[in-house]
PDB file of N, CA and C in Angstrom:
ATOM      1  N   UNK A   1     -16.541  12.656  20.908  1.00 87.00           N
ATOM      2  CA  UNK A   1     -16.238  13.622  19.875  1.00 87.00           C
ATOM      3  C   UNK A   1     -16.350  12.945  18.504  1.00 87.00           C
ATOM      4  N   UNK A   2     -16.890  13.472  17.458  1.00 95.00           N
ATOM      5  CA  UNK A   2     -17.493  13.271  16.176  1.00 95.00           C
ATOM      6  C   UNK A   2     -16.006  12.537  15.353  1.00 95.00           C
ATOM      7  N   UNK A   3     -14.755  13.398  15.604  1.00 94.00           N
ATOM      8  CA  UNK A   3     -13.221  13.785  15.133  1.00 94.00           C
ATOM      9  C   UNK A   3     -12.808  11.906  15.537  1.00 94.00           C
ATOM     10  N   UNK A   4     -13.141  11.747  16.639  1.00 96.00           N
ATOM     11  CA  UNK A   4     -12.454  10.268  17.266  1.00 96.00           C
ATOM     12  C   UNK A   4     -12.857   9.145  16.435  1.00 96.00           C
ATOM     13  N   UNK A   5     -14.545   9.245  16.462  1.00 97.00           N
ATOM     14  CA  UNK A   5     -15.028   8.318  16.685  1.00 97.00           C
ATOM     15  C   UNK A   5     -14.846   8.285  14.676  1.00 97.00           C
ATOM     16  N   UNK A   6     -14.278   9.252  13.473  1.00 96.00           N
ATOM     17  CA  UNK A   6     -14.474   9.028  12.366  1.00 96.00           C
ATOM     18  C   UNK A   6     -12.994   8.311  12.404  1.00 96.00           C
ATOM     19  N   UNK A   7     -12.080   8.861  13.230  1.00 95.00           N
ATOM     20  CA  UNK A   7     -10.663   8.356  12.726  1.00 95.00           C
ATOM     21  C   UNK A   7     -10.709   7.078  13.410  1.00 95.00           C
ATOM     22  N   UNK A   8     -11.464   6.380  14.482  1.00 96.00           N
ATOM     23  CA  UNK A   8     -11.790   4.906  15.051  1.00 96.00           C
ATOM     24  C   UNK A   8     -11.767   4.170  13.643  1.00 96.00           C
ATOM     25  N   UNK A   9     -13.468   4.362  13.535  1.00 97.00           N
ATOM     26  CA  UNK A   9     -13.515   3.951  12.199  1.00 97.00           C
ATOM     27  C   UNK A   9     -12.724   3.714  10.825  1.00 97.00           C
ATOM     28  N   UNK A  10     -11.828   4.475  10.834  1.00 96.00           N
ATOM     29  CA  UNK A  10     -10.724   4.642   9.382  1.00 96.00           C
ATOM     30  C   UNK A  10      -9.959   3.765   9.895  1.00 96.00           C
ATOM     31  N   UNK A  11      -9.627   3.874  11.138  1.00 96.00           N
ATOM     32  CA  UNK A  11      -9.064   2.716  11.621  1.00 96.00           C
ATOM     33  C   UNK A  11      -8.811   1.479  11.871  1.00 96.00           C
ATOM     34  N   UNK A  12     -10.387   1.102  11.985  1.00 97.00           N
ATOM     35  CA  UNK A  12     -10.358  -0.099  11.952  1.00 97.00           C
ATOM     36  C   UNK A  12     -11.160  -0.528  10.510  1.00 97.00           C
ATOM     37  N   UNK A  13     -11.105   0.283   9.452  1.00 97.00           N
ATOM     38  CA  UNK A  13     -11.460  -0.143   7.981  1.00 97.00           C
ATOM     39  C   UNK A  13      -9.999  -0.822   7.667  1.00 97.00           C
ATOM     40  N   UNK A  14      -9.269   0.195   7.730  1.00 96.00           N
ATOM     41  CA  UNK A  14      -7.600   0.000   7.562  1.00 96.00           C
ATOM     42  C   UNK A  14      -7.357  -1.464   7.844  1.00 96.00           C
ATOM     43  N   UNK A  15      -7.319  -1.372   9.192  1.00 95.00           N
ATOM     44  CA  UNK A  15      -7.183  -3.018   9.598  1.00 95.00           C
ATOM     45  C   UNK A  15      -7.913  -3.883   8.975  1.00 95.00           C
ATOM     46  N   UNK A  16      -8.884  -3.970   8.817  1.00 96.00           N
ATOM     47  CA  UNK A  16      -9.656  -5.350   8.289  1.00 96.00           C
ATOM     48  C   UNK A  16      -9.063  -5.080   6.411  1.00 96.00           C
ATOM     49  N   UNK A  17      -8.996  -4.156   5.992  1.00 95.00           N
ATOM     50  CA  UNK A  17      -8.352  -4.380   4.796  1.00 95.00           C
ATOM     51  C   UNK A  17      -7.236  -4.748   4.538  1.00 95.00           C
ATOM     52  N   UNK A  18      -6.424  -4.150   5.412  1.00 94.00           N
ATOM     53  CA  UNK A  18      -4.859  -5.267   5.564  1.00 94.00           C
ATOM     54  C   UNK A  18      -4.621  -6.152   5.960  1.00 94.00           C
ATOM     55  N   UNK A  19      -5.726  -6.676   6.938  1.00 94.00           N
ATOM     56  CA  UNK A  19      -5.997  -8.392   7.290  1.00 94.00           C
ATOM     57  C   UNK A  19      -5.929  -8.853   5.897  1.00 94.00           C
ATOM     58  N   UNK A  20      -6.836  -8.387   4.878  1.00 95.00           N
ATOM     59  CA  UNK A  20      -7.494  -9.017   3.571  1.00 95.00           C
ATOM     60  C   UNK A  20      -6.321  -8.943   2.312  1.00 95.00           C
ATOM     61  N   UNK A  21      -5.656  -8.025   2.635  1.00 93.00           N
ATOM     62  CA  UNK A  21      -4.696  -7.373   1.276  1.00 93.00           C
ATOM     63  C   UNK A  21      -4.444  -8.744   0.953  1.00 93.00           C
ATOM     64  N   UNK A  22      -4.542  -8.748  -0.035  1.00 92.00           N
ATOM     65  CA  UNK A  22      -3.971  -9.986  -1.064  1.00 92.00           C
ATOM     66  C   UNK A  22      -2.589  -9.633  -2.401  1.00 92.00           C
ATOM     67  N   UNK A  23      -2.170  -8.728  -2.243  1.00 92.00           N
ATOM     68  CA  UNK A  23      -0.967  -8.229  -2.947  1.00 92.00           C
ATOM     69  C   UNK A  23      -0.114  -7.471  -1.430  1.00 92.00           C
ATOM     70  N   UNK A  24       0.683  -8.329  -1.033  1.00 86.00           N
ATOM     71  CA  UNK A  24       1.735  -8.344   0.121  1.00 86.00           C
ATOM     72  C   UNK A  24       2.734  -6.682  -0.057  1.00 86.00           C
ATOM     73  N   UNK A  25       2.960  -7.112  -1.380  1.00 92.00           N
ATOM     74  CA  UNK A  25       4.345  -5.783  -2.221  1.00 92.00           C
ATOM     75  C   UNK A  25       3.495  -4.819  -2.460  1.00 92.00           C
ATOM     76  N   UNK A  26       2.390  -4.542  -2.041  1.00 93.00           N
ATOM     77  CA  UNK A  26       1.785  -3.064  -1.978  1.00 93.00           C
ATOM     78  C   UNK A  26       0.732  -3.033  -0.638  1.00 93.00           C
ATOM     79  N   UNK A  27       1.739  -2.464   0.338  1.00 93.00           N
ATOM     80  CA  UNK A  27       1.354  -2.293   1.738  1.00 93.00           C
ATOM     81  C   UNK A  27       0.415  -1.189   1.799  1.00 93.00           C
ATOM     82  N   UNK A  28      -0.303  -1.728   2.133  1.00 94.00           N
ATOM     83  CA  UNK A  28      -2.020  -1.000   2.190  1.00 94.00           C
ATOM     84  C   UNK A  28      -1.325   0.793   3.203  1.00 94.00           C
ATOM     85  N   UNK A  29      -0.616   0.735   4.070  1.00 94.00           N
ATOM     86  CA  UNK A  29      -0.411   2.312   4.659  1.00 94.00           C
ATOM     87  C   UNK A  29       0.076   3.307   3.811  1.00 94.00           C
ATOM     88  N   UNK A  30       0.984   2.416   3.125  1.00 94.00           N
ATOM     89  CA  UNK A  30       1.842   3.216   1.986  1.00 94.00           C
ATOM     90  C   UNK A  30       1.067   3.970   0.956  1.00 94.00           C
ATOM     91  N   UNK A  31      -0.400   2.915   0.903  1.00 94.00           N
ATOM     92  CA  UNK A  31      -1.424   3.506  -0.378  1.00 94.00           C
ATOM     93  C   UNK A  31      -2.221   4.611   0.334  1.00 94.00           C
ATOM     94  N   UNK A  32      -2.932   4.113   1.824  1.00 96.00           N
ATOM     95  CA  UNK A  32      -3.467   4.746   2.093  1.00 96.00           C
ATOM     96  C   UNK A  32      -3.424   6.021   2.925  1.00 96.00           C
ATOM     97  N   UNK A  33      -2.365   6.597   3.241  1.00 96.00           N
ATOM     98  CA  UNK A  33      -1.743   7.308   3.868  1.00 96.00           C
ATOM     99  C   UNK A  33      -1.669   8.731   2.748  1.00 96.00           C
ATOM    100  N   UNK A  34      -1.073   8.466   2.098  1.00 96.00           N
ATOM    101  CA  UNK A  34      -0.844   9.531   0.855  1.00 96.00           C
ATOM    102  C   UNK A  34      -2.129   9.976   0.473  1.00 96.00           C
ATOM    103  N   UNK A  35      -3.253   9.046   0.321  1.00 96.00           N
ATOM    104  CA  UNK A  35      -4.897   8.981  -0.201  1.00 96.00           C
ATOM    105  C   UNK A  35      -5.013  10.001   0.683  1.00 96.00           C
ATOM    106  N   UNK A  36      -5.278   9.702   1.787  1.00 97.00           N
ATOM    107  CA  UNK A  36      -5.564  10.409   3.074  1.00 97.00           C
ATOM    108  C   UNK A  36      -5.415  11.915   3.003  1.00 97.00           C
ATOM    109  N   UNK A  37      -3.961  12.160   2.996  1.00 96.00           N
ATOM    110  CA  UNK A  37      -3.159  13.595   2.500  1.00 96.00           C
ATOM    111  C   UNK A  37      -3.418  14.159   1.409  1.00 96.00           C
ATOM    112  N   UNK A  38      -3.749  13.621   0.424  1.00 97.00           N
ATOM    113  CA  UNK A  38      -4.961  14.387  -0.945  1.00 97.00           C
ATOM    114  C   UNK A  38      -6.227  14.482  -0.151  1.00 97.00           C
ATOM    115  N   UNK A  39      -6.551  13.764   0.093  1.00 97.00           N
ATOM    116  CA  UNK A  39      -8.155  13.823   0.423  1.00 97.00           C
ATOM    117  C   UNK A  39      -8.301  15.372   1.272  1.00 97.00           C
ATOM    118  N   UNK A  40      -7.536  15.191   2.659  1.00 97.00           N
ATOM    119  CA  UNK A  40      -7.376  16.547   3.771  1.00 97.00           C
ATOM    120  C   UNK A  40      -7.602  17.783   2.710  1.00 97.00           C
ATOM    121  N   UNK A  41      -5.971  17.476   1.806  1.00 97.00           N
ATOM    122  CA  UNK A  41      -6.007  18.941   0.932  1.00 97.00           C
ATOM    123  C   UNK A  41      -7.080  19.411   0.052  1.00 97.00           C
ATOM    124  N   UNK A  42      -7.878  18.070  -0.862  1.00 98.00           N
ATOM    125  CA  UNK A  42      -8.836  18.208  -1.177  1.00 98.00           C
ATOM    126  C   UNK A  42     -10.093  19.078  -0.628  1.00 98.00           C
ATOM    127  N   UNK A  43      -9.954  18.761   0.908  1.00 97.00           N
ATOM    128  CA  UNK A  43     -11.044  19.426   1.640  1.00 97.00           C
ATOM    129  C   UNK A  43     -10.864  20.636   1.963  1.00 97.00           C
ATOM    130  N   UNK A  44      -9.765  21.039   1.666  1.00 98.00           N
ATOM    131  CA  UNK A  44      -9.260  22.769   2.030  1.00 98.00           C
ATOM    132  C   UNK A  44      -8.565  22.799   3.201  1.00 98.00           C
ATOM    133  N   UNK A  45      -7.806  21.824   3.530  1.00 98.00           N
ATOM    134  CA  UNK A  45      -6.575  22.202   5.023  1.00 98.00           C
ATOM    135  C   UNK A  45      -5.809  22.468   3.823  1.00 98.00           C
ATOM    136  N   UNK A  46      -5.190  23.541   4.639  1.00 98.00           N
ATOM    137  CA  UNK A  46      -3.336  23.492   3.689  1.00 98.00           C
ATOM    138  C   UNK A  46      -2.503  22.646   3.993  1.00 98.00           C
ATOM    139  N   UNK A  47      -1.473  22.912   3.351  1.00 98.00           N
ATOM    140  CA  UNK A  47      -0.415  22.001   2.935  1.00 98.00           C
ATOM    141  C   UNK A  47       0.524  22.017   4.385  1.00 98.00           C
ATOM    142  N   UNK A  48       0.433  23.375   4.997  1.00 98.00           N
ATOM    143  CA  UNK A  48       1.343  23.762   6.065  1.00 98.00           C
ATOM    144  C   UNK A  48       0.186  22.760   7.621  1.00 98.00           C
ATOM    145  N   UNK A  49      -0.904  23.010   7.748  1.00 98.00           N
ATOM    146  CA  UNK A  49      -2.111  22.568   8.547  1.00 98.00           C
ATOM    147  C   UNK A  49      -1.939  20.736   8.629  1.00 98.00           C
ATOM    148  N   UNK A  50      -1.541  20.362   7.359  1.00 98.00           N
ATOM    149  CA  UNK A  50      -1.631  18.803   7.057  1.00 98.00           C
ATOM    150  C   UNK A  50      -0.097  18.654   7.427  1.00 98.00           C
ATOM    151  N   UNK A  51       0.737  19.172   7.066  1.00 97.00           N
ATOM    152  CA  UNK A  51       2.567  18.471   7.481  1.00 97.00           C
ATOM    153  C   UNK A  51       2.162  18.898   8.856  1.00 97.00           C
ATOM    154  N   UNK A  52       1.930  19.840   9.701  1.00 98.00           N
ATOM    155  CA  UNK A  52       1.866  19.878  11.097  1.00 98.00           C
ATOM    156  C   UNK A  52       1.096  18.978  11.733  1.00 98.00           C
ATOM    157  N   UNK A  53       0.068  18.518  11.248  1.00 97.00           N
ATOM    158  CA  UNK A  53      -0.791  17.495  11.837  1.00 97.00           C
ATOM    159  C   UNK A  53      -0.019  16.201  11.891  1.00 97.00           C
ATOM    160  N   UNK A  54       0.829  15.637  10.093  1.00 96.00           N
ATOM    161  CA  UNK A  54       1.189  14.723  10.372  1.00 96.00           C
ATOM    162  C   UNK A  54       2.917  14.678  11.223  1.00 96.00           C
ATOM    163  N   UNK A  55       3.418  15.832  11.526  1.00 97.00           N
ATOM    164  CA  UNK A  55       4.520  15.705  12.024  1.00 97.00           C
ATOM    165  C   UNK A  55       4.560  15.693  13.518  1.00 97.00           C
ATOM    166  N   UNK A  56       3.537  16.541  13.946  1.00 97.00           N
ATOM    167  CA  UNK A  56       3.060  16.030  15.673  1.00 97.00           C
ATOM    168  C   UNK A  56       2.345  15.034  15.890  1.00 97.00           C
ATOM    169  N   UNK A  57       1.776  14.159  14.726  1.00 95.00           N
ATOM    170  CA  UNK A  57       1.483  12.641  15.391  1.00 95.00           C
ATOM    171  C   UNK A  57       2.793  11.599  14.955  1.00 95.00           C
ATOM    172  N   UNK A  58       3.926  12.032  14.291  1.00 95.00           N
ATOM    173  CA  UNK A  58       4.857  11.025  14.246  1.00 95.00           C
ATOM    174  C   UNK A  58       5.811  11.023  15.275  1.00 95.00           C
ATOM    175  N   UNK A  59       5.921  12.510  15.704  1.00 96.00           N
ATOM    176  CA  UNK A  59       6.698  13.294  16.762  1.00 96.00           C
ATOM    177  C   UNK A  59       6.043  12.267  18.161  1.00 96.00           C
ATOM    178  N   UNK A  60       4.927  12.319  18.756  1.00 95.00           N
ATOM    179  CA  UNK A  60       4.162  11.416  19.881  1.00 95.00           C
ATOM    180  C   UNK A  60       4.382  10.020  19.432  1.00 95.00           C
ATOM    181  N   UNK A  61       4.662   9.416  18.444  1.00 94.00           N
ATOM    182  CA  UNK A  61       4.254   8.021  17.848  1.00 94.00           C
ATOM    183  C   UNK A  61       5.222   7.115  19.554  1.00 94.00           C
ATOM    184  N   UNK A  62       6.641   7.404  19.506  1.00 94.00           N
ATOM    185  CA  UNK A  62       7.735   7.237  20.727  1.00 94.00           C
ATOM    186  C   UNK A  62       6.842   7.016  21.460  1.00 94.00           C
ATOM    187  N   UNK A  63       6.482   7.787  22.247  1.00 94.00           N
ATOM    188  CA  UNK A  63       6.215   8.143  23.580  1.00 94.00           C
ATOM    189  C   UNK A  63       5.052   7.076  23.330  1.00 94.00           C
ATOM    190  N   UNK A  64       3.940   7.196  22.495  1.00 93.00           N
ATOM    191  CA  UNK A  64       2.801   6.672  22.824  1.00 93.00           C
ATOM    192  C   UNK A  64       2.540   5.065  22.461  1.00 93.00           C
ATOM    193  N   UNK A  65       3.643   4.410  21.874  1.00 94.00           N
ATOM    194  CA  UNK A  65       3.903   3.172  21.829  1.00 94.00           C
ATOM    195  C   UNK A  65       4.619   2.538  22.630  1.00 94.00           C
ATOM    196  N   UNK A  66       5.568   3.685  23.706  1.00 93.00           N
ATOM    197  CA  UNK A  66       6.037   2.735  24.537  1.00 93.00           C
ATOM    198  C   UNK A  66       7.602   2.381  24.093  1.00 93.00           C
ATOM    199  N   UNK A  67       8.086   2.438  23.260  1.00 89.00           N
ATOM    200  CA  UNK A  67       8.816   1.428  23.184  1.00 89.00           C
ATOM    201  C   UNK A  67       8.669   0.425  21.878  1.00 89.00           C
ATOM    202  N   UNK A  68       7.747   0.021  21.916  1.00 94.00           N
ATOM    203  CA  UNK A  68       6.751  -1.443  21.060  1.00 94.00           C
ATOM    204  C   UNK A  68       6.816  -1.144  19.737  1.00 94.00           C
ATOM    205  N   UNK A  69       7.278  -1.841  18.996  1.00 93.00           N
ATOM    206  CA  UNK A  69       7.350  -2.097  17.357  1.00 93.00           C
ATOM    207  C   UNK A  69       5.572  -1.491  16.690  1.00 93.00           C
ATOM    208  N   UNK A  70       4.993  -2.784  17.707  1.00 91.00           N
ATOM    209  CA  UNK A  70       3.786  -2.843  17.170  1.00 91.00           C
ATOM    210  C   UNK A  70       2.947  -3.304  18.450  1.00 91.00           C
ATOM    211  N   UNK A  71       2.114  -3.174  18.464  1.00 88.00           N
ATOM    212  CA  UNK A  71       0.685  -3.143  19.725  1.00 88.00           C
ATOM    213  C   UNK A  71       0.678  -4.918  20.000  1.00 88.00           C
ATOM    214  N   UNK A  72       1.013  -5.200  21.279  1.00 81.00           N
ATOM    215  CA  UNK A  72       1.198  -6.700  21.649  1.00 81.00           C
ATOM    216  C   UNK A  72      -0.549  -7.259  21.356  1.00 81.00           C
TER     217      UNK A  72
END
């Protein structure tokens, strides 16, 4: 699916840029997360379409980590 394989990608841009971040006190999710949420609205999801999207992937976050802080 087209949907996976763009958010793969964002994904692992993310990562290799926070490997790189060189200013520690501005955590690259914090910047890019919000970016993200303009950008969606930018594209014409609503406001109601984007909090549901991001509240059923924080809602699964539990379950789908296991447990785990962070990915061993």
């Amino acid at each position: 699916m087209q949907a996976n394989e763009a958010v793969w990608r964002f994904g692992e841009t993310l990562k290799r840029l926070h490997a790189a971040n060189p200013w520690p006190n501005l955590p690259l999710l914090e910047q890019a997360i919000p970016y993200l949420m303009t950008e969606l609205w930018d594209c014409g999801f609503s406001q109601t379409e984007i909090r549901k999207a991001f509240e059923a992937a924080i809602a699964q976050m539990p379950a789908y980590a296991a447990g785990e802080e962070r990915r061993p």
